[in-house]
Coordinates of C-alpha atoms in Angstrom, one line a residue:
X1239 CA -9.9 -2.7 -0.9
X1240 CA -7.7 -3.7 2.1
X1241 CA -4.7 -5.8 2.7
X1242 CA -1.6 -6.4 4.8
X1243 CA 2.0 -5.2 4.1
X1244 CA 4.0 -8.2 3.1
X1245 CA 7.2 -6.4 2.0
X1246 CA 8.2 -2.8 2.0
X1247 CA 11.6 -1.3 0.9
X1248 CA 12.1 2.1 2.4
X1249 CA 14.9 2.9 -0.1
X1250 CA 12.6 2.4 -3.1
X1251 CA 9.3 3.2 -1.3
X1252 CA 7.6 0.2 -2.9
X1253 CA 6.5 -3.2 -1.8
X1254 CA 4.1 -6.0 -1.9
X1255 CA 0.6 -6.3 -0.3
X1256 CA -1.3 -9.5 0.6
X1257 CA -5.0 -8.8 0.0
X1258 CA -7.7 -10.3 2.1
X1259 CA -8.5 -12.8 -0.6
X1260 CA -4.8 -14.1 -0.6
X1261 CA -3.8 -12.2 -3.8
X1262 CA -0.3 -10.6 -3.8
X1263 CA -0.2 -7.2 -5.3
X1264 CA 2.8 -5.0 -5.8
X1265 CA 2.6 -1.2 -5.2
X1266 CA 5.0 1.3 -6.8
X1267 CA 6.7 4.3 -5.1
X1268 CA 4.2 6.7 -6.6
X1269 CA 1.3 5.0 -4.8
X1270 CA 3.2 5.3 -1.5
X1271 CA 4.1 8.9 -2.2
X1272 CA 0.5 9.7 -2.9
X1273 CA -0.5 8.6 0.6
X1274 CA 1.4 11.2 2.5
X1275 CA 2.7 8.4 4.8
X1276 CA 6.3 8.4 6.0
X1277 CA 6.8 4.6 6.5
X1278 CA 5.0 1.2 6.5
X1279 CA 5.6 -1.7 8.8
X1280 CA 5.4 -5.4 7.8
X1281 CA 2.0 -6.8 8.8
X1282 CA 0.4 -3.3 8.9
X1283 CA -3.2 -3.1 7.6
X1284 CA -3.6 -0.7 4.7
X1285 CA -6.3 0.4 2.3
X1286 CA -5.5 0.6 -1.4
X1287 CA -7.0 2.6 -4.1
X1288 CA -6.7 1.4 -7.7
X1289 CA -7.2 3.0 -11.1
X1290 CA -9.4 1.6 -13.9
X1291 CA -6.6 -0.9 -14.9
X1292 CA -6.3 -2.3 -11.4
X1293 CA -2.9 -0.6 -10.7
X1294 CA -2.5 0.7 -7.1
X1295 CA -2.5 4.5 -7.1
X1296 CA -2.6 5.1 -3.4
X1297 CA -1.8 3.2 -0.2
X1298 CA -3.3 4.6 3.0
X1299 CA -4.1 3.5 6.5
X1300 CA -7.7 2.2 6.9
X1301 CA -8.5 5.2 9.3
X1302 CA -7.4 7.9 6.8
X1303 CA -10.0 9.6 4.6

């Protein structure tokens, strides 16, 4: 699943994504930490991985494996 960074707080390492279908979805710090990324920019395209409950567990760049 892919989306766009709508908000990102570097202090808390969490934020909100706008998915391609228009849905807003929050991501926690642990999902950002699992990515290995150092920062995110507003408007940046990202790929998200979710668990069985739909919670985001990893936020990565679309080009990352």
